[in-house]
Coordinates of C-alpha atoms and ligand atoms in Angstrom, one line a residue:
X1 CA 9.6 -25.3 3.6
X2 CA 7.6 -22.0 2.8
X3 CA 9.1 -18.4 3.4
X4 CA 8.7 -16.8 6.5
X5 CA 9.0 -13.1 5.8
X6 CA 7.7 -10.2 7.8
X7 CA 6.7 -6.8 7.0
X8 CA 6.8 -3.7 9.5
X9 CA 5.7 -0.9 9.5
X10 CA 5.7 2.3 11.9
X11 CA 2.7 3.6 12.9
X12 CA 1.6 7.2 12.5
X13 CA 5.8 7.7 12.0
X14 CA 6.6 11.6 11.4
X15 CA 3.9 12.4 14.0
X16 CA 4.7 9.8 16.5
X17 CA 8.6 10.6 16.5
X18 CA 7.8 14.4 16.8
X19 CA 5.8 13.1 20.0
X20 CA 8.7 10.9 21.1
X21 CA 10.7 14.3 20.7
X22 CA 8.5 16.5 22.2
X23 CA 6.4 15.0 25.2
X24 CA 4.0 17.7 25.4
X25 CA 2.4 16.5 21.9
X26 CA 2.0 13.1 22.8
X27 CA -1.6 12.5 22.9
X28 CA -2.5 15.3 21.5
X29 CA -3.5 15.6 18.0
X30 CA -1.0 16.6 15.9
X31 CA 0.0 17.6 11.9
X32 CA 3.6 17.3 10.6
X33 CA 3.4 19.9 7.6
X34 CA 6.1 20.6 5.1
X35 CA 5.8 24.3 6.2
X36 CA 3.5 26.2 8.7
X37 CA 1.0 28.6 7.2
X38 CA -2.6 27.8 6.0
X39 CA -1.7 26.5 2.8
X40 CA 0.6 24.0 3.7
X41 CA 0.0 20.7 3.9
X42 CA 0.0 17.8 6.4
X43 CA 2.0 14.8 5.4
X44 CA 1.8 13.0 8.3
X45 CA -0.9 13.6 11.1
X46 CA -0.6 11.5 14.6
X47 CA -3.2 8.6 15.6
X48 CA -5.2 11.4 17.9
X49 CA -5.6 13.7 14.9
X50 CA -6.3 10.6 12.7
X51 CA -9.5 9.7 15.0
X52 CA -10.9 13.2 14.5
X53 CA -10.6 12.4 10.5
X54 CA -7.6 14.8 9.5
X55 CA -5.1 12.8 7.0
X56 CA -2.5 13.0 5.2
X57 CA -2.9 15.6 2.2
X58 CA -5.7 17.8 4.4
X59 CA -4.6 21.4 4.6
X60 CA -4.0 23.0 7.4
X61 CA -6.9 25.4 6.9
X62 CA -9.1 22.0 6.6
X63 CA -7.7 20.9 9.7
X64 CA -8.2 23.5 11.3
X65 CA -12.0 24.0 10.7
X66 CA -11.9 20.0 11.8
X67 CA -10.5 20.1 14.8
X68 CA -9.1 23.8 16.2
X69 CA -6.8 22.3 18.5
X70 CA -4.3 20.4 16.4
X71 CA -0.8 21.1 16.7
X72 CA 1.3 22.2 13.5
X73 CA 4.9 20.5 13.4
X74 CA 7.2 21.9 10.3
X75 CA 8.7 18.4 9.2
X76 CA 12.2 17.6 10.3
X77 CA 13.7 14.7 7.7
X78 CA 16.7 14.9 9.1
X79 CA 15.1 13.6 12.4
X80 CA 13.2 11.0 11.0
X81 CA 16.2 9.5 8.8
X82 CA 17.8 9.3 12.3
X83 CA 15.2 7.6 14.1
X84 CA 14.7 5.2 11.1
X85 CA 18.5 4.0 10.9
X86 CA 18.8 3.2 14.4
X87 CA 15.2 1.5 14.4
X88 CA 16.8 -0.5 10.8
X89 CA 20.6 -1.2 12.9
X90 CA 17.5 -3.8 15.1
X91 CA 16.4 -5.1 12.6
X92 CA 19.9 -5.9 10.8
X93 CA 20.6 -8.0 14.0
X94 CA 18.5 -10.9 13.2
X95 CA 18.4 -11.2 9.1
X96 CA 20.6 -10.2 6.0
X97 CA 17.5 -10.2 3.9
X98 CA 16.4 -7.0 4.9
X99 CA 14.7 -4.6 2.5
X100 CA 14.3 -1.4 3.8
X101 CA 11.1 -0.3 1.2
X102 CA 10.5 3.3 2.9
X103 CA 11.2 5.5 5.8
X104 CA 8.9 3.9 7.7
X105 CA 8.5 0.2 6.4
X106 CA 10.6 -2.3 6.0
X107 CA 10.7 -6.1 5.0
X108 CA 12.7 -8.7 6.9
X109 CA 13.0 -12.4 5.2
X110 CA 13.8 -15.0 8.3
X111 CA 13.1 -17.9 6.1
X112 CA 16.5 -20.1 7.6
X113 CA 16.9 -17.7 10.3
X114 CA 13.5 -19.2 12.3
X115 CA 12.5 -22.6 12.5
X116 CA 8.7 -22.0 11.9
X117 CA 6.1 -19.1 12.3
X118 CA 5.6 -19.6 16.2
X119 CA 9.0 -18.7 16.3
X120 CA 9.2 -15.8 13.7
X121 CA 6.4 -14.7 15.7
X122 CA 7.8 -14.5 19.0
X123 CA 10.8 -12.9 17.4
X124 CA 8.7 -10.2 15.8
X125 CA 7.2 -9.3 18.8
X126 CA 10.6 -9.1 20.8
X127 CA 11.7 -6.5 17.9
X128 CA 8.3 -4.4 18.3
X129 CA 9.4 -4.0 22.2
X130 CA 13.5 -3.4 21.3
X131 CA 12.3 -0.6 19.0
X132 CA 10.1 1.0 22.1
X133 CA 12.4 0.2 24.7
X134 CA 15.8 1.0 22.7
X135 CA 14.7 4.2 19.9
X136 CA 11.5 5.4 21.6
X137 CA 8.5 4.5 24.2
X138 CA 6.1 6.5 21.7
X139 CA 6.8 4.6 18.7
X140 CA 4.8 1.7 18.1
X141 CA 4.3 -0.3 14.7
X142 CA 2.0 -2.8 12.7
X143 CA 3.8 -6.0 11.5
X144 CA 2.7 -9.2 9.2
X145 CA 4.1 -12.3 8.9
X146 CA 3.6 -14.7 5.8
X147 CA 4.8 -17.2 3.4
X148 CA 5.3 -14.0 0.6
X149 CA 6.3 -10.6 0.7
X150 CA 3.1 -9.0 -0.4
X151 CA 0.9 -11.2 2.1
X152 CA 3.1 -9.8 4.6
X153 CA 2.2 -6.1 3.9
X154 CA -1.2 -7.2 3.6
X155 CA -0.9 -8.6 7.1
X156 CA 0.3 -5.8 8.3
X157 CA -1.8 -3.2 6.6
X158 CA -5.0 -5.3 8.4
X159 CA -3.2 -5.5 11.3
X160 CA -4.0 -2.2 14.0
X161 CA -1.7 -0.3 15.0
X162 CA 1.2 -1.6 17.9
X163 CA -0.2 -4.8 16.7
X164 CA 1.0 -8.2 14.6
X165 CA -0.5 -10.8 12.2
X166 CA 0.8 -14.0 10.9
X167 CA -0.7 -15.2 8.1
X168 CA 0.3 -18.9 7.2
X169 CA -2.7 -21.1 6.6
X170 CA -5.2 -20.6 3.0
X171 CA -8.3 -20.8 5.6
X172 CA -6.7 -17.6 7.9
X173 CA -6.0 -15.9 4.6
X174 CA -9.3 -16.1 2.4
X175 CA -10.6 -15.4 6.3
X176 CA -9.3 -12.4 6.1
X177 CA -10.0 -11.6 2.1
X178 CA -13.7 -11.5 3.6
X179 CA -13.1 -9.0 5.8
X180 CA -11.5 -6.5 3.4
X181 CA -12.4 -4.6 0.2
X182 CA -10.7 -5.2 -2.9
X183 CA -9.1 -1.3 -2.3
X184 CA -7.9 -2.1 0.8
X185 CA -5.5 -5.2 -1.2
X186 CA -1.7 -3.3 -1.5
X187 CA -1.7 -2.4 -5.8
X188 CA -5.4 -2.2 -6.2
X189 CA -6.7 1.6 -6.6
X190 CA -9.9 2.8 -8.0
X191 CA -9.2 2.3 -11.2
X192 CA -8.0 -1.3 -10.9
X193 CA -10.9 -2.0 -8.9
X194 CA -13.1 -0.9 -11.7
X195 CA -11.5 -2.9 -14.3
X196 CA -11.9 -5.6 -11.7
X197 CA -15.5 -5.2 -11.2
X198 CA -16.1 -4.8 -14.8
X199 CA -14.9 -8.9 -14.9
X200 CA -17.8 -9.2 -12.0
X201 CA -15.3 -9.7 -9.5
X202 CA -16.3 -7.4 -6.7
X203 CA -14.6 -8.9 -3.6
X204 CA -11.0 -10.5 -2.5
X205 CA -12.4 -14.2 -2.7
X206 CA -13.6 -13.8 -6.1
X207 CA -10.4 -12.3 -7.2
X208 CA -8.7 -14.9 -5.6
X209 CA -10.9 -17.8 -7.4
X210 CA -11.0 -16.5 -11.1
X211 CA -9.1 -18.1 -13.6
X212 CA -5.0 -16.6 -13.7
X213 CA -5.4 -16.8 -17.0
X214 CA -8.2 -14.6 -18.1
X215 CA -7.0 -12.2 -16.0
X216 CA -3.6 -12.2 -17.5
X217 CA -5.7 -11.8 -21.1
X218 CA -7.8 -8.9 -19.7
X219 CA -5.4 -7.0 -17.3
X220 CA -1.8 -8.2 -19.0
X221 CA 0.7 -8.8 -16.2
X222 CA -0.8 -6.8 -13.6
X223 CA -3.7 -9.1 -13.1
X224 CA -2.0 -12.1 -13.0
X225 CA 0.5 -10.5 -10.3
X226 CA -2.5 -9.5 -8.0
X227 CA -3.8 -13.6 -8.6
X228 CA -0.5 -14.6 -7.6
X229 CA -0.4 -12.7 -4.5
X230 CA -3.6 -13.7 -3.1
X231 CA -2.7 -17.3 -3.7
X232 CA 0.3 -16.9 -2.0
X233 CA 2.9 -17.2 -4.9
X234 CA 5.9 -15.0 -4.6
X235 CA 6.2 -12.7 -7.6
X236 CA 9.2 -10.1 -6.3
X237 CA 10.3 -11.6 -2.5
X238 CA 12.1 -9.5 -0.5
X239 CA 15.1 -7.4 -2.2
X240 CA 17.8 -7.3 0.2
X241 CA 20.2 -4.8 -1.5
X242 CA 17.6 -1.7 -2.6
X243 CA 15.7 -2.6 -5.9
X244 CA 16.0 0.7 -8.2
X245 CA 12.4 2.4 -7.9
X246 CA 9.8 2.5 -10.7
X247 CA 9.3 5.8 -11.3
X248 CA 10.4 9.2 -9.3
X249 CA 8.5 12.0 -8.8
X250 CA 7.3 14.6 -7.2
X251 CA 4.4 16.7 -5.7
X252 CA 4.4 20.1 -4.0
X253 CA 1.5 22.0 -2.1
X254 CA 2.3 25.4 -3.3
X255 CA 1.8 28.6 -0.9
X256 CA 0.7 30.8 -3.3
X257 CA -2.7 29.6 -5.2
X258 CA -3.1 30.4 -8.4
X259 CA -3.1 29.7 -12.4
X260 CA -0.2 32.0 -13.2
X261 CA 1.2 30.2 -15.9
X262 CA 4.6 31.5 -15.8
X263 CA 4.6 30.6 -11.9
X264 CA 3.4 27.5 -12.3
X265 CA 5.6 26.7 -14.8
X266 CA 8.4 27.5 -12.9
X267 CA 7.4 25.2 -10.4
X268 CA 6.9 22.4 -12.2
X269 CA 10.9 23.0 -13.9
X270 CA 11.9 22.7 -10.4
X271 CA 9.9 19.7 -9.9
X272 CA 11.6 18.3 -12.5
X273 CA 15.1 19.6 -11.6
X274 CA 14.3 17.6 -8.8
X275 CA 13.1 14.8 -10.0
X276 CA 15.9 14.1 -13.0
X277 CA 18.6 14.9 -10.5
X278 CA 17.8 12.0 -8.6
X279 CA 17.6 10.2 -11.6
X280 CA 20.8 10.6 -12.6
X281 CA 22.0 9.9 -9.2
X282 CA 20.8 6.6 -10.3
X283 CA 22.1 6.2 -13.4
X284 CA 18.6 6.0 -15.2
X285 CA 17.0 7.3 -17.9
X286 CA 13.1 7.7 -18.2
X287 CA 11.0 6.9 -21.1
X288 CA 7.7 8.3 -19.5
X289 CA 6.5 11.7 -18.0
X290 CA 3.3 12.2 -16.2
X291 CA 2.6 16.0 -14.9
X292 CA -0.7 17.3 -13.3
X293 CA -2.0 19.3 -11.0
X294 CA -5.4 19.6 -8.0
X295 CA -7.1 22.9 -8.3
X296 CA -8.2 24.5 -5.0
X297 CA -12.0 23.4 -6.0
X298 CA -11.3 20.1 -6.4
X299 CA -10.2 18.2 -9.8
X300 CA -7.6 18.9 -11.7
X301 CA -5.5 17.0 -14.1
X302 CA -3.1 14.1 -14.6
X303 CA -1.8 12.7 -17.6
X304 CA 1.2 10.6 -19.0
X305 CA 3.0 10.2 -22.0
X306 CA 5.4 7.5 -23.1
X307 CA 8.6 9.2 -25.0
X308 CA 9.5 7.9 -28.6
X309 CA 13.1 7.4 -27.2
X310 CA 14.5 8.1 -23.4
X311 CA 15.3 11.4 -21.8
X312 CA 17.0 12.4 -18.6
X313 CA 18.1 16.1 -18.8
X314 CA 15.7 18.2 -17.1
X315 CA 15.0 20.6 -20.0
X316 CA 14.4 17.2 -22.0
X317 CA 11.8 16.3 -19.5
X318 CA 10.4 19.7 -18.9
X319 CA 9.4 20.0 -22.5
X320 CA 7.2 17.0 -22.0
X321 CA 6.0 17.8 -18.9
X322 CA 4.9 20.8 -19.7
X323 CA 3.3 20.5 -22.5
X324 CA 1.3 17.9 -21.0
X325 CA 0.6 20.2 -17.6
X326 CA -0.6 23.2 -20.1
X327 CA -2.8 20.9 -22.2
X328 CA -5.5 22.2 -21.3
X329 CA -5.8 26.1 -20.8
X330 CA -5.5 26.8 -16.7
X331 CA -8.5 28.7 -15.7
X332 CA -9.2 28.1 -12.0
X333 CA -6.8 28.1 -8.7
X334 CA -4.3 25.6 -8.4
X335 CA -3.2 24.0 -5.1
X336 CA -0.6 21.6 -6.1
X337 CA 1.5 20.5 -8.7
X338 CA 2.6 16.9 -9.7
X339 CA 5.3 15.5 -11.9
X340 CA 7.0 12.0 -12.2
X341 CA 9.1 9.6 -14.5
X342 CA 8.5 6.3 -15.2
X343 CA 9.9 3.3 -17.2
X344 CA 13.3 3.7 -16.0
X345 CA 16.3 1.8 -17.4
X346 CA 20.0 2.3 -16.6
X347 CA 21.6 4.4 -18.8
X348 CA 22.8 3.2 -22.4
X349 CA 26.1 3.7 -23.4
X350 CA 25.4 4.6 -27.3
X351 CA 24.0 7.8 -26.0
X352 CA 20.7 10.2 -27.2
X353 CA 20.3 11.4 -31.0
X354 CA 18.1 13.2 -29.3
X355 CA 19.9 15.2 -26.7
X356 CA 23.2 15.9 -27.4
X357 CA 26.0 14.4 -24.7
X358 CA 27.4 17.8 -23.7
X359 CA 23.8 18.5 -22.3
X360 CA 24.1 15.4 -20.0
X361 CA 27.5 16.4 -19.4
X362 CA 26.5 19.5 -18.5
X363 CA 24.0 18.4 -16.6
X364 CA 26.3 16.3 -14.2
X365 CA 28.3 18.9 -13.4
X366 CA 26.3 21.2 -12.5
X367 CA 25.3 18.2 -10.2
X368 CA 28.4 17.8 -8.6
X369 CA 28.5 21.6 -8.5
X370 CA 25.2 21.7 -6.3
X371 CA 26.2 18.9 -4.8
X372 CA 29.2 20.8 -3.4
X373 CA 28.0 23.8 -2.7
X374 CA 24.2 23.8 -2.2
X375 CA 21.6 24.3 -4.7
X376 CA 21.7 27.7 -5.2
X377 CA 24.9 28.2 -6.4
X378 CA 23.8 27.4 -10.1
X379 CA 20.5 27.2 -11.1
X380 CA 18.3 28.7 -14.1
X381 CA 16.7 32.1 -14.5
X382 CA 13.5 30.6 -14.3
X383 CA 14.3 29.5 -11.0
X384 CA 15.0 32.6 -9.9
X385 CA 11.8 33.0 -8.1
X386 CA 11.2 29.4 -6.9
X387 CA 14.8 29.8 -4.5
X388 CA 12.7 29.2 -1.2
X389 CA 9.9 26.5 -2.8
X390 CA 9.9 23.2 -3.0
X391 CA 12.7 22.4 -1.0
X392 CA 13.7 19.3 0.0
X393 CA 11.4 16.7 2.0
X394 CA 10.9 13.5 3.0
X395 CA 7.5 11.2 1.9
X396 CA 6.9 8.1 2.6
X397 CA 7.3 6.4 -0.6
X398 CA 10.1 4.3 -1.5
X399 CA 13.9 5.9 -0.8
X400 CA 16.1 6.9 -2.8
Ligands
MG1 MG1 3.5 3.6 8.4

């Protein structure tokens, strides 16, 4: 018997739960920012501002001079968290395999809970309506339904919106493969696709036909993973407890544009203050940085460098970081900074030679400390001028 798992995932989310909220924004076009003024940022915009071609990452000056008449929303996480736990407390009520991946997506495996597709379809499309009648009449969703967990995001990436897709049969799948680009396959980017292409395969049915085993010899891993998916072989299935992510990181819009080092430097601590707190909320330790940054022109830079040993203070990572953000001397505007870590592990025992313990120590308390009593009770001079920057939000990437 195959799996039967399903994929949702909310339409449009931030936007359409402001319009659930608000009823004079629905139908309307409309950009959730991470903070008014012409700098910021839209990181969610609304299916009616989507048609008029405004995304997510346009300015709100861009927007704007798109469209005059879209309506800025300053983003409310703790209103979305709400909306999303009572949409997840539906979907807890007919699996225990349930993988909640991000705010607004989540997997659900009914393999033993449904006797075949018909009837994991008909269950899926009861959930769609509980989720408008129960949380919200605004919010709609896409769904999938397939034998593996990636073919069910695929599904429901190709499916429209307030739509569903069951994929069960090779014929419907390679079907579909025709219809799509390799980009448009969940884990292919531009550069994948260009690694791709440089084998001469340019489409999803070729991918899916070459030989697993060249590609594992070209691409490693990775291209046997992608293989596997489109053949419909499970590689991860669906992680009903919360799978620790693959790398954190951050990325901030910031007000003021400009190449002041010592600014942007200060930024880019925070973002890591940010990021290696969460870390060690997790227990991990990183053994890669990557920093970078967009200039207001366009461009910018992104690099990555994997650490001799692994670090998870944030003045540990912030001397990576930025020496890899100041590689190259800063000469033009910059619109947004970037920092993550990768290759995570849990944390060994045996400790650092490398950073002492009393700096992790010290680390963790100040932690608990913030923890306690908000962020700013302790922080760094260098953050002295970053207090109202950067502050917490929500993405849609995985949670924590
Ligand atoms: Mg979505």
């Amino acid at each position: 018997m195959p799996s039967i798992i399903a994929h949702i995932d909310m339409n449009s989310y931030f936007a359409s739960v402001e319009q659930q909220a608000n009823p004079l924004l629905r139908g309307k076009p409309v950009g959730v920012v991470a903070y008014l003024g012409d700098n910021g940022c839209i990181i969610a915009s609304s299916k009616e501002a989507k048609s008029f071609g405004i995304k997510t990452g346009c300015s709100v000056a861009r927007a704007k001079q798109i469209h005059p008449g879209v309506v800025f929303v300053e983003n409310e996480p703790a209103k979305y968290i709400a909306t999303t736990q009572r949409i997840v407390e539906i979907f807890a009520q007919y699996t225990d395999a349930l993988e909640q991946y991000s705010i607004d997506e989540s997997f659900l495996d009914f393999t033993g809970y449904v006797k075949n597709f018909d009837e994991a379809a008909r269950l899926v499309t009861h959930i769609r309506a509980r989720i408008k009648n129960e949380v919200g009449e605004w919010l709609t969703c896409s769904a999938g339904i397939a034998t593996t967990r990636w073919l069910a995001k695929f599904a429901s990436d190709f499916a429209k919106s307030d739509s569903q897709l069951v994929l069960q049969a090779k014929e419907d799948r390679l079907r579909i493969f025709d219809q799509c680009d390799l980009v448009d396959a969940w884990g292919i980017g531009d550069a994948m696709k260009q690694r791709l292409n440089a084998l001469g395969i340019f489409t999803l049915r070729q991918l899916h036909d070459y030989a697993p085993t060249n590609l594992q010899r070209t691409l490693g891993k990775p291209g046997y993973y992608l293989w596997a998916h489109l053949n419909g072989i499970e590689i991860e299935g669906v992680a009903s407890s919360s799978r620790p992510p693959k790398s954190i990181g951050h990325t901030y819009c910031i007000p003021y544009q400009t190449h002041d080092t010592d600014y942007l430097g200060s930024i880019l601590y925070k973002l890591v203050c940010k990021a290696t707190k969460r870390l060690r909320a997790l227990d991990m330790e990183a053994g890669a940085v990557t920093a970078g940054y967009a200039l207001v022109r366009g461009g910018g830079l992104h690099v990555s460098k994997k650490l001799s040993h692994h670090v998870v203070t944030a003045d540990e990572i912030y001397r990576y970081a930025s020496q890899l953000f100041f590689s190259q001397p800063i000469k033009e505007k910059v619109r947004m900074v970037a920092v993550s870590v990768s290759s995570l592990r849990g944390i060994s025992n045996q400790g650092s030679l490398f950073a002492p313990p009393r700096d992790r120590d010290l680390a963790r308390a100040l932690d608990k400390l913030s923890a306690r009593y908000g962020d700013t009770v302790v922080y760094k001079g260098r953050l002295w001028h970053t207090k109202d920057q950067a502050q917490d939000r929500i993405g849609y990437r995985k949670l924590k």
